[in-house]
C-alpha positions as a LaTeX table, in Angstrom:
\begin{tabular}{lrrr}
\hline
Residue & $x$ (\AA) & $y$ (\AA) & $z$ (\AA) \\
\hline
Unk1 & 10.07 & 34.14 & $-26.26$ \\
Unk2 & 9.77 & 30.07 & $-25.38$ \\
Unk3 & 10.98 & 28.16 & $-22.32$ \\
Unk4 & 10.79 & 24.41 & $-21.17$ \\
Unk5 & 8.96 & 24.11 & $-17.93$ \\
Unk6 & 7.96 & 20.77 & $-16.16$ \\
Unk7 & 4.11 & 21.59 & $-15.53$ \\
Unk8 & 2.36 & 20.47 & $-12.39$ \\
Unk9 & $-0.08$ & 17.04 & $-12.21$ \\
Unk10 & $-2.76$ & 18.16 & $-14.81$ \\
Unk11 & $-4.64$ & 15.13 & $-13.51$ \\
Unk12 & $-5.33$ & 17.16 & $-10.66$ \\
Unk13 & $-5.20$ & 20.94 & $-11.56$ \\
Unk14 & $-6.83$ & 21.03 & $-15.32$ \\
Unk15 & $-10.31$ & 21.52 & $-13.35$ \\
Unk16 & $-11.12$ & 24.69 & $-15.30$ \\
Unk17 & $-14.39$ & 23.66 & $-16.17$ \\
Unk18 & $-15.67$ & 22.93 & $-12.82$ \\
Unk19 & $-13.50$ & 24.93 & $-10.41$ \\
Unk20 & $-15.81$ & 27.83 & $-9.04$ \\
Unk21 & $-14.62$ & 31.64 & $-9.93$ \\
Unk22 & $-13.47$ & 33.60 & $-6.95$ \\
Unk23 & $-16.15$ & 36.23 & $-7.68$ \\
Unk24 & $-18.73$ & 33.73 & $-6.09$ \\
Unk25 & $-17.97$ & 35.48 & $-2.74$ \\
Unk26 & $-18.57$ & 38.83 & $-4.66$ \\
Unk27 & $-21.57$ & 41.61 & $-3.10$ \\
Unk28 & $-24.58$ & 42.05 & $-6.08$ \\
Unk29 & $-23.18$ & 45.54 & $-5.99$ \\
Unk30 & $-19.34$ & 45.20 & $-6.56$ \\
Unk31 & $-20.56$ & 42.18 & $-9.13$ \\
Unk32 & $-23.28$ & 44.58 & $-11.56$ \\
Unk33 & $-20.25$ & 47.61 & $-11.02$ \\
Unk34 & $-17.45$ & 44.87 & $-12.38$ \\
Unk35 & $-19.72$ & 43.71 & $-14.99$ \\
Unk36 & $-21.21$ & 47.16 & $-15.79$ \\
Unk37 & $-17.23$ & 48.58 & $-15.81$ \\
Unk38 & $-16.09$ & 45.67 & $-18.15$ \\
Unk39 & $-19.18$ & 46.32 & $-20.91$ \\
Unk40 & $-20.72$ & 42.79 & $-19.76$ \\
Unk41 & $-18.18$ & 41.23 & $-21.94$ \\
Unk42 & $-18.49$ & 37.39 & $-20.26$ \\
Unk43 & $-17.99$ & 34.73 & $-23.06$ \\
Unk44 & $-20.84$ & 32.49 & $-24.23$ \\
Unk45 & $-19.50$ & 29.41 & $-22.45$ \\
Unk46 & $-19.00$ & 31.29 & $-19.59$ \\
Unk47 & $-22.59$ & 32.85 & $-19.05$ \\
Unk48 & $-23.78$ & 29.98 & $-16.69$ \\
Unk49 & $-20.81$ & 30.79 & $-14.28$ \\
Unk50 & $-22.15$ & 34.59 & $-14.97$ \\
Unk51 & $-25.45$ & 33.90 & $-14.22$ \\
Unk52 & $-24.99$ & 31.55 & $-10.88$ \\
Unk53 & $-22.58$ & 34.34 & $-9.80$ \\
Unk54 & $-25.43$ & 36.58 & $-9.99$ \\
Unk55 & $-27.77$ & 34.53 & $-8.01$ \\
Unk56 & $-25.57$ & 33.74 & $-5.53$ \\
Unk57 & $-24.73$ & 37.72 & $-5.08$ \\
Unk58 & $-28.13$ & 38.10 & $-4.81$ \\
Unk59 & $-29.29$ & 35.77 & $-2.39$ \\
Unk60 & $-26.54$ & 36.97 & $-0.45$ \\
Unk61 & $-27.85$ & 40.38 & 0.12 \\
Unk62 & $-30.17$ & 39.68 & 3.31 \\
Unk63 & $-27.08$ & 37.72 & 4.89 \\
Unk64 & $-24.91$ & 40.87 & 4.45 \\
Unk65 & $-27.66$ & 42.79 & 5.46 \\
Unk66 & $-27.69$ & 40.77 & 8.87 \\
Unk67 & $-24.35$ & 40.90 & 9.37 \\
Unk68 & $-24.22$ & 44.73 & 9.16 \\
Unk69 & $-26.73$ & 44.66 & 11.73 \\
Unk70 & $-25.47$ & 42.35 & 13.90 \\
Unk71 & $-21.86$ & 43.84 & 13.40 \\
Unk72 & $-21.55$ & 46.61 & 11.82 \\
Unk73 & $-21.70$ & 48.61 & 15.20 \\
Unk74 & $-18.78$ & 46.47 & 16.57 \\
Unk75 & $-16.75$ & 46.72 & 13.39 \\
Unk76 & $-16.61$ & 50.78 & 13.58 \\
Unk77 & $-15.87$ & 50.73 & 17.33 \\
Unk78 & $-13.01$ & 48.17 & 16.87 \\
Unk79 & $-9.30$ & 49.48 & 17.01 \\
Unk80 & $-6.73$ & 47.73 & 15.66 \\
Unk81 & $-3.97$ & 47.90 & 18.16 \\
Unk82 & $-0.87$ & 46.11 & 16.80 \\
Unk83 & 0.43 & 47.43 & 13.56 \\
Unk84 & 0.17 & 44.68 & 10.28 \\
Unk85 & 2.85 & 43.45 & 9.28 \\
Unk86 & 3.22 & 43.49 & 5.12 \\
Unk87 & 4.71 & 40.67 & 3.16 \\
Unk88 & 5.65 & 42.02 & $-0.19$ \\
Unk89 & 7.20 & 41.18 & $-3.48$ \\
Unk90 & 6.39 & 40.30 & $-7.28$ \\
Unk91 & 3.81 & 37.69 & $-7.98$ \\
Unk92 & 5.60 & 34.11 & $-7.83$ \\
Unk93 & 8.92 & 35.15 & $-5.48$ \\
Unk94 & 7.72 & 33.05 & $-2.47$ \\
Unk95 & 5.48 & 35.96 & $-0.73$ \\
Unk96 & 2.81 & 32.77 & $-0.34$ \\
Unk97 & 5.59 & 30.52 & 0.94 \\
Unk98 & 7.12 & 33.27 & 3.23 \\
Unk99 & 3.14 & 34.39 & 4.21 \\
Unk100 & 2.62 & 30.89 & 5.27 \\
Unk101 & 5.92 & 30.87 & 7.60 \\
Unk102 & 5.25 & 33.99 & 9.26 \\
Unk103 & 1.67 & 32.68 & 10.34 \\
Unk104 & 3.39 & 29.81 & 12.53 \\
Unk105 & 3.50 & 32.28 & 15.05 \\
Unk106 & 1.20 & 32.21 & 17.73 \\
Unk107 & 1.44 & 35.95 & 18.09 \\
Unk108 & 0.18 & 36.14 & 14.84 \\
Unk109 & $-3.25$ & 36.19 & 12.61 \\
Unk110 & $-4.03$ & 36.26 & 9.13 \\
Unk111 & $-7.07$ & 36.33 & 6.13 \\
Unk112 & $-7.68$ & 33.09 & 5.33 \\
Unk113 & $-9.20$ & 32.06 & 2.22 \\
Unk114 & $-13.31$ & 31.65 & 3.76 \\
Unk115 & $-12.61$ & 35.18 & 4.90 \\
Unk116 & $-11.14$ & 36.74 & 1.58 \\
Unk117 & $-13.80$ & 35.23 & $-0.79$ \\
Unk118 & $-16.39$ & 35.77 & 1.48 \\
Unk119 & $-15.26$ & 39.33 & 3.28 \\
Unk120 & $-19.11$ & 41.18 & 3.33 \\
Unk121 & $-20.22$ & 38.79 & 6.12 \\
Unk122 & $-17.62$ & 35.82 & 7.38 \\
Unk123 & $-18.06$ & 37.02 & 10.19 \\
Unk124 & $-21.74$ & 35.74 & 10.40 \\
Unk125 & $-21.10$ & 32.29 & 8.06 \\
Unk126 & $-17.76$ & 31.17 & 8.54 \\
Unk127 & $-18.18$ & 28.60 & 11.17 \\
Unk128 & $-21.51$ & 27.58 & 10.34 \\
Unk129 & $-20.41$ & 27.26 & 6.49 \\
Unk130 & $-16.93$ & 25.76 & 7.08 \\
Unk131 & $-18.45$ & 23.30 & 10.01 \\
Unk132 & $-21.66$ & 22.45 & 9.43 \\
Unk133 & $-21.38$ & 22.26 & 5.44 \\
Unk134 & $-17.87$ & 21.72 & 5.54 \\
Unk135 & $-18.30$ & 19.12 & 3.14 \\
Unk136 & $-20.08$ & 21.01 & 0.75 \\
Unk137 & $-17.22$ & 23.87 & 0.66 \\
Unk138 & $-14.01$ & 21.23 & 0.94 \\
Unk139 & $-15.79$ & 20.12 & $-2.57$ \\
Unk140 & $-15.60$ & 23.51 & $-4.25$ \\
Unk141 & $-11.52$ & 23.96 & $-3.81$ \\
Unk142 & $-9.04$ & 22.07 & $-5.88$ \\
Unk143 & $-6.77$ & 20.55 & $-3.70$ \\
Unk144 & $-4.20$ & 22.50 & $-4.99$ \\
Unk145 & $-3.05$ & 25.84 & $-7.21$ \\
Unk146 & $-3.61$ & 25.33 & $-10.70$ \\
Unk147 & $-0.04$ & 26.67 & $-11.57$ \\
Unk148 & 2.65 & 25.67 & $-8.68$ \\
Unk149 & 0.78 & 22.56 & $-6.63$ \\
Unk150 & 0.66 & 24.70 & $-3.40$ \\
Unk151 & $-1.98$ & 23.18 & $-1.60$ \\
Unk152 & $-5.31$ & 25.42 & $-1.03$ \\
Unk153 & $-7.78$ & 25.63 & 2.08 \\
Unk154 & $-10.48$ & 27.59 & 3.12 \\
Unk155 & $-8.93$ & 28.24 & 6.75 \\
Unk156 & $-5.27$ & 28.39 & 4.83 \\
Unk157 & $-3.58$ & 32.28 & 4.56 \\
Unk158 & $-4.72$ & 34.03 & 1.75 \\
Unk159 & $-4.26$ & 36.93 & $-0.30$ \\
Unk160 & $-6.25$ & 40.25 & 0.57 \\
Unk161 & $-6.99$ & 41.47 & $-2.93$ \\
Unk162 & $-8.96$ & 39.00 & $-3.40$ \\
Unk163 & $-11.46$ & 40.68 & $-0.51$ \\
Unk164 & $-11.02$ & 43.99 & $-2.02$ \\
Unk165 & $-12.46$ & 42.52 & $-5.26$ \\
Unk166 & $-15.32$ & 40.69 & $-3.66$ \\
Unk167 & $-15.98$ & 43.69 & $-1.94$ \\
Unk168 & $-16.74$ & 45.68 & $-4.89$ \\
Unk169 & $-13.64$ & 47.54 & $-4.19$ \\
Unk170 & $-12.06$ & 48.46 & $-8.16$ \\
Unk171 & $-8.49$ & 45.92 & $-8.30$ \\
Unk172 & $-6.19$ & 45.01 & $-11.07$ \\
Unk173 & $-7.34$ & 41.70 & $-10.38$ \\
Unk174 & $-10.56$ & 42.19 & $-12.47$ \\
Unk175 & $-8.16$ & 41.33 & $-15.59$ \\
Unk176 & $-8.05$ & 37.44 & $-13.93$ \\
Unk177 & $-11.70$ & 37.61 & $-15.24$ \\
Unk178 & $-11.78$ & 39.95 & $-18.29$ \\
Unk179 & $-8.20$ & 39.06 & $-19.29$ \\
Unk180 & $-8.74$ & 40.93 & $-22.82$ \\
Unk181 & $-8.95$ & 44.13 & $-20.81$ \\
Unk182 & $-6.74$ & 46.14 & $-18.62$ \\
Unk183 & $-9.21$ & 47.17 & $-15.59$ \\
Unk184 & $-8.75$ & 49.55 & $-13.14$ \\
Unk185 & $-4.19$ & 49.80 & $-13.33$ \\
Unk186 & $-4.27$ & 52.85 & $-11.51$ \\
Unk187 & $-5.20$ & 50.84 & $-8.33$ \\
Unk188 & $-1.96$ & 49.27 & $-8.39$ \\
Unk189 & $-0.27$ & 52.21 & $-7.00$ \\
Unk190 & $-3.46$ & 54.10 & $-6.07$ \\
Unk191 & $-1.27$ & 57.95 & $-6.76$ \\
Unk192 & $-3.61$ & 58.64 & $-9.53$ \\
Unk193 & $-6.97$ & 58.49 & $-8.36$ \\
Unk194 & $-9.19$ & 61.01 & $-7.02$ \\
Unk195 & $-9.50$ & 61.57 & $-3.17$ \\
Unk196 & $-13.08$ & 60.07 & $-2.76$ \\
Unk197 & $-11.75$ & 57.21 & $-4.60$ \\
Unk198 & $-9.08$ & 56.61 & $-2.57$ \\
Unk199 & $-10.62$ & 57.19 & 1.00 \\
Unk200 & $-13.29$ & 54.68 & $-0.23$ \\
Unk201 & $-10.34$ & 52.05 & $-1.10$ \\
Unk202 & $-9.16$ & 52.93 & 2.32 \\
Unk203 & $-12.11$ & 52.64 & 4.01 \\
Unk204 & $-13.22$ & 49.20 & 2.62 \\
Unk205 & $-9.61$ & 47.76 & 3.26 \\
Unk206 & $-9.41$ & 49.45 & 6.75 \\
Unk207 & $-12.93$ & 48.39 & 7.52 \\
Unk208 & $-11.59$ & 43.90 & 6.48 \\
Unk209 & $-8.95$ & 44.55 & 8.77 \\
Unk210 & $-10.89$ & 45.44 & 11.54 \\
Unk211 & $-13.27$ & 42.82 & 11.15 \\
Unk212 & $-10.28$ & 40.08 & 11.01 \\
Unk213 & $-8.88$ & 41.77 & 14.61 \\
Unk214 & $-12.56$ & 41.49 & 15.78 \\
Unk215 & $-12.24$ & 38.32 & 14.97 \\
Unk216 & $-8.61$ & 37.99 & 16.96 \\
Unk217 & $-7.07$ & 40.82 & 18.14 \\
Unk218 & $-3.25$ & 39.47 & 17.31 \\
Unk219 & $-0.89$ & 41.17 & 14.98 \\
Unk220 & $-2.36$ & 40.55 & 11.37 \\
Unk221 & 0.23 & 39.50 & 8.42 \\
Unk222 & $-0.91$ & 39.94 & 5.36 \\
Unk223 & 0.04 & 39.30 & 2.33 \\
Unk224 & $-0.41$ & 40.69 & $-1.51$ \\
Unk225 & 2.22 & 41.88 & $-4.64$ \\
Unk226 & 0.01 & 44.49 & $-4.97$ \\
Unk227 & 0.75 & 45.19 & $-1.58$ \\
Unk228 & 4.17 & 46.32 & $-3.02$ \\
Unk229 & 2.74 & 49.52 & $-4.98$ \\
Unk230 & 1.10 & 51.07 & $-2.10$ \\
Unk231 & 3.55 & 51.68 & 0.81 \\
Unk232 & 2.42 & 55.14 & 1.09 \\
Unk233 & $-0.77$ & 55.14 & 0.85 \\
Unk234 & $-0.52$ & 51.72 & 3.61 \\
Unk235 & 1.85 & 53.81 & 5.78 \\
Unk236 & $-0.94$ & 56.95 & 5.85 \\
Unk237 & $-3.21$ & 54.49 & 7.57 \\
Unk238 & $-0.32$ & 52.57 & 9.47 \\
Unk239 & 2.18 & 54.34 & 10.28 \\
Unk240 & 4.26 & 52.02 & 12.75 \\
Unk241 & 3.74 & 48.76 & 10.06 \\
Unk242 & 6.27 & 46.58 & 9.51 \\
Unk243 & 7.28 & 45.33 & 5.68 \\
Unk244 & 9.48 & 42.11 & 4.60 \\
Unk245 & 10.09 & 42.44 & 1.17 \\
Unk246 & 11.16 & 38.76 & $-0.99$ \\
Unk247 & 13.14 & 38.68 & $-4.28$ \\
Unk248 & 13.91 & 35.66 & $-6.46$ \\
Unk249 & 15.61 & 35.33 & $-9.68$ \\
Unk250 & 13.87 & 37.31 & $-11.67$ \\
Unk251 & 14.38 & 35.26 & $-15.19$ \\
Unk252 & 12.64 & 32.43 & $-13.03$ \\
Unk253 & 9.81 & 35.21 & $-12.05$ \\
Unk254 & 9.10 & 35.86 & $-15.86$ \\
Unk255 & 8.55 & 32.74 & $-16.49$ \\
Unk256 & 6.21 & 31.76 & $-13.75$ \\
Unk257 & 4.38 & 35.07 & $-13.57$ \\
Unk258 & 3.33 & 34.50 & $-17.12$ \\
Unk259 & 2.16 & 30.46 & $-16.11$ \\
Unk260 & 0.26 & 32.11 & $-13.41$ \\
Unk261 & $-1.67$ & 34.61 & $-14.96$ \\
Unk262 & $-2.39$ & 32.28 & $-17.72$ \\
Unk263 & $-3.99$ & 29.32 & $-15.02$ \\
Unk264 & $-5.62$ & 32.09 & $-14.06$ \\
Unk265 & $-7.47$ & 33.09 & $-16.44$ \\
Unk266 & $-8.08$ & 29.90 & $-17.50$ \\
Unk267 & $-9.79$ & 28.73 & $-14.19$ \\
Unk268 & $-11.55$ & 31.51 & $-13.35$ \\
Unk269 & $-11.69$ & 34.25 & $-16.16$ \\
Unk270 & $-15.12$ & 34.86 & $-17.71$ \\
Unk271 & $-13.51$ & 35.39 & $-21.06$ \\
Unk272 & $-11.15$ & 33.68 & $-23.11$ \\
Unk273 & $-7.79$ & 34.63 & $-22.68$ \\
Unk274 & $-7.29$ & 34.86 & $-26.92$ \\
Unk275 & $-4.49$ & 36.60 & $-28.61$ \\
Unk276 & $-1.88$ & 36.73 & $-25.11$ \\
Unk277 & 1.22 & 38.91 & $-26.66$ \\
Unk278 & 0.26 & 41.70 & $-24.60$ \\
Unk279 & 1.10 & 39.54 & $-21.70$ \\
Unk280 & 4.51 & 39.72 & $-21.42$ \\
Unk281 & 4.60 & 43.33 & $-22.32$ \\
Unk282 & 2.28 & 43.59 & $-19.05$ \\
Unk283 & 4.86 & 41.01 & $-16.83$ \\
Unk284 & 7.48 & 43.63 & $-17.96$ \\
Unk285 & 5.91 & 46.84 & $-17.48$ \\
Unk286 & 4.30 & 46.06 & $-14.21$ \\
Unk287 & 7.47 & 44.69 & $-12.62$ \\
Unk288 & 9.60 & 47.87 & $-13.37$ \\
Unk289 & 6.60 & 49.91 & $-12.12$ \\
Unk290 & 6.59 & 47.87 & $-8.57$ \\
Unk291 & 10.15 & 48.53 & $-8.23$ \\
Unk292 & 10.24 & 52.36 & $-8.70$ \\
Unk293 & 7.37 & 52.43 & $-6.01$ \\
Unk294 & 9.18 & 50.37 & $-3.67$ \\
Unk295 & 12.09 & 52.55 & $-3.99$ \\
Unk296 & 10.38 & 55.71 & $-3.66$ \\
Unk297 & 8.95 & 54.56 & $-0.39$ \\
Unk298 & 12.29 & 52.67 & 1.17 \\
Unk299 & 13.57 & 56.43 & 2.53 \\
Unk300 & 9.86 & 56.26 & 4.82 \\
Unk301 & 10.75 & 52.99 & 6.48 \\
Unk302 & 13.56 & 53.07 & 9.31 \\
Unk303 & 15.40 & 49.93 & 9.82 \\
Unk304 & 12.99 & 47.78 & 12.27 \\
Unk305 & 10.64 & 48.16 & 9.66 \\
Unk306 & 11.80 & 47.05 & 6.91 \\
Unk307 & 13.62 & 43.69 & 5.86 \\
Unk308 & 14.69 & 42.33 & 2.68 \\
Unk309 & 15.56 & 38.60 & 1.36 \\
Unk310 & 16.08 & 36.50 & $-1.55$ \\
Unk311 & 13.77 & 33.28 & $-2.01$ \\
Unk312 & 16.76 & 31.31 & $-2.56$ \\
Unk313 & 18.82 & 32.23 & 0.63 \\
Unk314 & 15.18 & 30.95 & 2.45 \\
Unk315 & 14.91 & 27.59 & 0.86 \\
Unk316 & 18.73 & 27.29 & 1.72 \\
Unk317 & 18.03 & 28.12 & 5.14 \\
Unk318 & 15.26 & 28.71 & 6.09 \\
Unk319 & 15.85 & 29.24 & 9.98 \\
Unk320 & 18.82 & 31.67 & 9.75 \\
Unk321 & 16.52 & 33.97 & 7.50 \\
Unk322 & 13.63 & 33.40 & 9.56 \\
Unk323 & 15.85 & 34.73 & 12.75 \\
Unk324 & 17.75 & 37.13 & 10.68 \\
Unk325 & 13.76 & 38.74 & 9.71 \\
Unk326 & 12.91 & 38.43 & 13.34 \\
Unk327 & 15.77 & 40.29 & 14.32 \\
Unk328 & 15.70 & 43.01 & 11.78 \\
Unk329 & 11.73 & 43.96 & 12.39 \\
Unk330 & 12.05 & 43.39 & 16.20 \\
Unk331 & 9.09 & 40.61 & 15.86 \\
Unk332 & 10.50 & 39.01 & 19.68 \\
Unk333 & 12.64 & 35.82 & 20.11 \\
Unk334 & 12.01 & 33.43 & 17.05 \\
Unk335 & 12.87 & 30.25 & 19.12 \\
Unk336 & 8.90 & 30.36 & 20.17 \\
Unk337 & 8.14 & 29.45 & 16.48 \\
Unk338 & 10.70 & 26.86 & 15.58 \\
Unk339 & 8.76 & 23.51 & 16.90 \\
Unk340 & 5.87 & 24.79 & 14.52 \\
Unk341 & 8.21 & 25.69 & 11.98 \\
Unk342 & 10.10 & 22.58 & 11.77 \\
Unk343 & 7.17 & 20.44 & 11.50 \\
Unk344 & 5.79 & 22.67 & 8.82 \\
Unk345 & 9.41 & 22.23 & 6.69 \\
Unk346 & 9.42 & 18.52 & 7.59 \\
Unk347 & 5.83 & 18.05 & 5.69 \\
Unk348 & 6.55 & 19.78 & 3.10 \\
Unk349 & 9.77 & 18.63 & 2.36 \\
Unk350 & 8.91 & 16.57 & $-0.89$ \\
Unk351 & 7.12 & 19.58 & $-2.62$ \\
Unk352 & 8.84 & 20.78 & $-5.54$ \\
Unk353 & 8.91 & 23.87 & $-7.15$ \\
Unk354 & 8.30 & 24.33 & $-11.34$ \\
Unk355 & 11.64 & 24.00 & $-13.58$ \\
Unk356 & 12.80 & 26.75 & $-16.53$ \\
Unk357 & 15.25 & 25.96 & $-19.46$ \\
Unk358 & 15.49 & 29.50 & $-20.63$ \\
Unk359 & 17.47 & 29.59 & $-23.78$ \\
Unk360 & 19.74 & 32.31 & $-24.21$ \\
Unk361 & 18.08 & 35.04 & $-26.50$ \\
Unk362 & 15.32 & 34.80 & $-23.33$ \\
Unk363 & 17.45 & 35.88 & $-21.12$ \\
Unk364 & 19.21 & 38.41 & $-22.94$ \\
Unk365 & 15.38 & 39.87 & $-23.43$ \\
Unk366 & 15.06 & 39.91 & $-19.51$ \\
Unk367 & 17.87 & 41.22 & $-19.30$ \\
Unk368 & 17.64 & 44.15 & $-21.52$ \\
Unk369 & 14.21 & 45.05 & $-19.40$ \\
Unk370 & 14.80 & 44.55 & $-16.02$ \\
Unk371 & 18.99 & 44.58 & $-15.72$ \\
Unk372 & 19.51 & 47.30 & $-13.19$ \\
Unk373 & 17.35 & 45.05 & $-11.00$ \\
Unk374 & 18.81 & 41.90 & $-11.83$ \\
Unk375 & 22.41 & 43.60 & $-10.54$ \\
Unk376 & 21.05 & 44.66 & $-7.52$ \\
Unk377 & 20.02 & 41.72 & $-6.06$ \\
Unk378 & 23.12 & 39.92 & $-7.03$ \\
Unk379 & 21.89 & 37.78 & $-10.08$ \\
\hline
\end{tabular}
């Protein structure tokens, strides 16, 4: 299957070689179990990134240490009062875009990126490391994504499964690193693992969010596709949370899922991607499996806490869907946020997204996988 897309400035985003894995942030504990779980299989050209992940994991240990001392007890006796509010959705439909818009409220809080790659102790380092050797950590980002030119920051919104992982906690996401292997699927919908699993998952993911409300006590959005397999098992710890749920064109989706899990691996994976035909196999199968778990939880949400929209209708217009979503989930009068969100439209007016030519016999693939859910959303 072959499309035409119009890739982003490689001048700026080829920075494989450089560009410091996510597992940086990793415990020594969650790193030796990933490692251990994976057979140790790093590349040779990627062993120096293996082995400066190590000692970084290691000479973290007396700074998590300190921070369960000097937190730990405040952590457990925090309560998080307002219930978090989910933004859901395949990988590439605008859940970062619409994650980012939702944030512009003052009544809100979210993970940002110092918090997600560093979640065993940010509490402790962040404003030390992102003041005081701000410098130093501005220097490890690229400016921007490696496969759609959104702009990165440490203090930026950021995905959650990315803590999980550099807590130690088993994700999906270990594939970004080992993407000849399939690690740990059954953590997408977490149904099939066993109960001390699970309450473990809970507790670490419970235990981030607490530490982000200690932090500031507002409603927390957060944001991960992942996100979208789990309703249940999110709605046994939160029962009054609110989900938005985004959809785009799904022969668009293909198409960019597969460029992003390919920058991926290339910028951070500690293997070589090699032979990738299983990849769109794995695009397929896990997008039909997100949808039958979304749909089997949709009867446990009532009305107010659940809304649904198509990426296209919110580039259209972008303040009728943001009202129409505030309305729906009962998230107070929107005209608070429209100054902030106005500005944040007006600079980023000239970004553009990446363009598909998808010849025919592509589509008529897509199609034949994923049509019942290309009629349903009207395209």
């Amino acid at each position: 299957m072959r499309s035409k897309s119009k890739p982003p400035d490689s001048s700026k985003n080829t920075l494989a070689w450089y560009t410091p894995p996510i597992w940086l942030g990793m415990t020594l504990s969650g790193w030796l179990r990933m490692l251990a779980y994976n057979r140790f299989s790093v590349d040779p050209r990627h062993i120096p990134w293996a082995v400066l992940i190590t000692l970084t994991a290691f000479l973290g240990v007396p700074f998590n240490i300190l921070h369960d001392l000097r937190w730990g007890g405040r952590i457990r006796r925090t309560e998080i009062e307002q219930p978090p509010l989910f933004v859901i959705g395949h990988w590439r439909s605008g859940t970062t875009w619409l994650h980012e818009l939702l944030t512009l409220d003052e009544s809100h809080t979210y993970p940002n990126t110092y918090q997600c790659f560093l979640p065993s102790r940010f509490l402790l380092t962040e404003h030390f490391d992102t003041h005081s050797l701000g410098f130093i950590f501005d220097a490890m980002l690229p400016k921007k994504r490696p496969f759609d030119n959104v702009e990165v920051g440490w203090t930026r919104p950021q995905e959650d499964e990315f803590a999980l992982c550099n807590l130690g906690i088993p994700s999906p996401y270990q594939k970004i690193a080992f993407p000849r292997r399939d690690p740990c699927p059954e953590y997408f919908d977490l149904s099939g693992i066993e109960p001390e699993r699970l309450r473990k998952w809970e507790d670490a993911f419970v235990r981030f969010l607490k530490q982000l409300t200690l932090r500031d006590p507002r409603r927390i959005v957060l944001k991960s596709p992942t996100h979208t397999f789990r309703i249940k098992t999110l709605l046994n710890l939160f029962p009054d949370a609110k989900f938005v749920h985004i959809v785009r064109d799904p022969y668009v989706t293909f198409y960019s899922t597969l460029r992003m899990w390919k920058s991926l691996y290339e910028a951070t994976g500690l293997q070589r991607a090699g032979d990738t035909d299983d990849l769109e196999p794995y695009v397929f199968r896990n997008f039909i499996h997100m949808h039958e778990r979304l749909d089997e939880a949709r009867p446990l949400l009532g009305a107010s806490r659940f809304h649904e929209l198509r990426y296209e209708d919110l580039v259209r217009d972008p303040v009728g869907q943001m009202g129409a979503l505030y309305g729906q989930l009962q998230l107070g009068d929107m005209e608070r946020i429209i100054p902030n969100l106005e500005r944040y439209l007006s600079g980023s007016a000239d970004y553009k997204t990446n363009s598909y030519e998808i010849a025919p016999a592509s589509r008529e693939k897509i199609r034949q996988q994923w049509g019942h859910i290309i009629d349903r959303y009207g395209y």
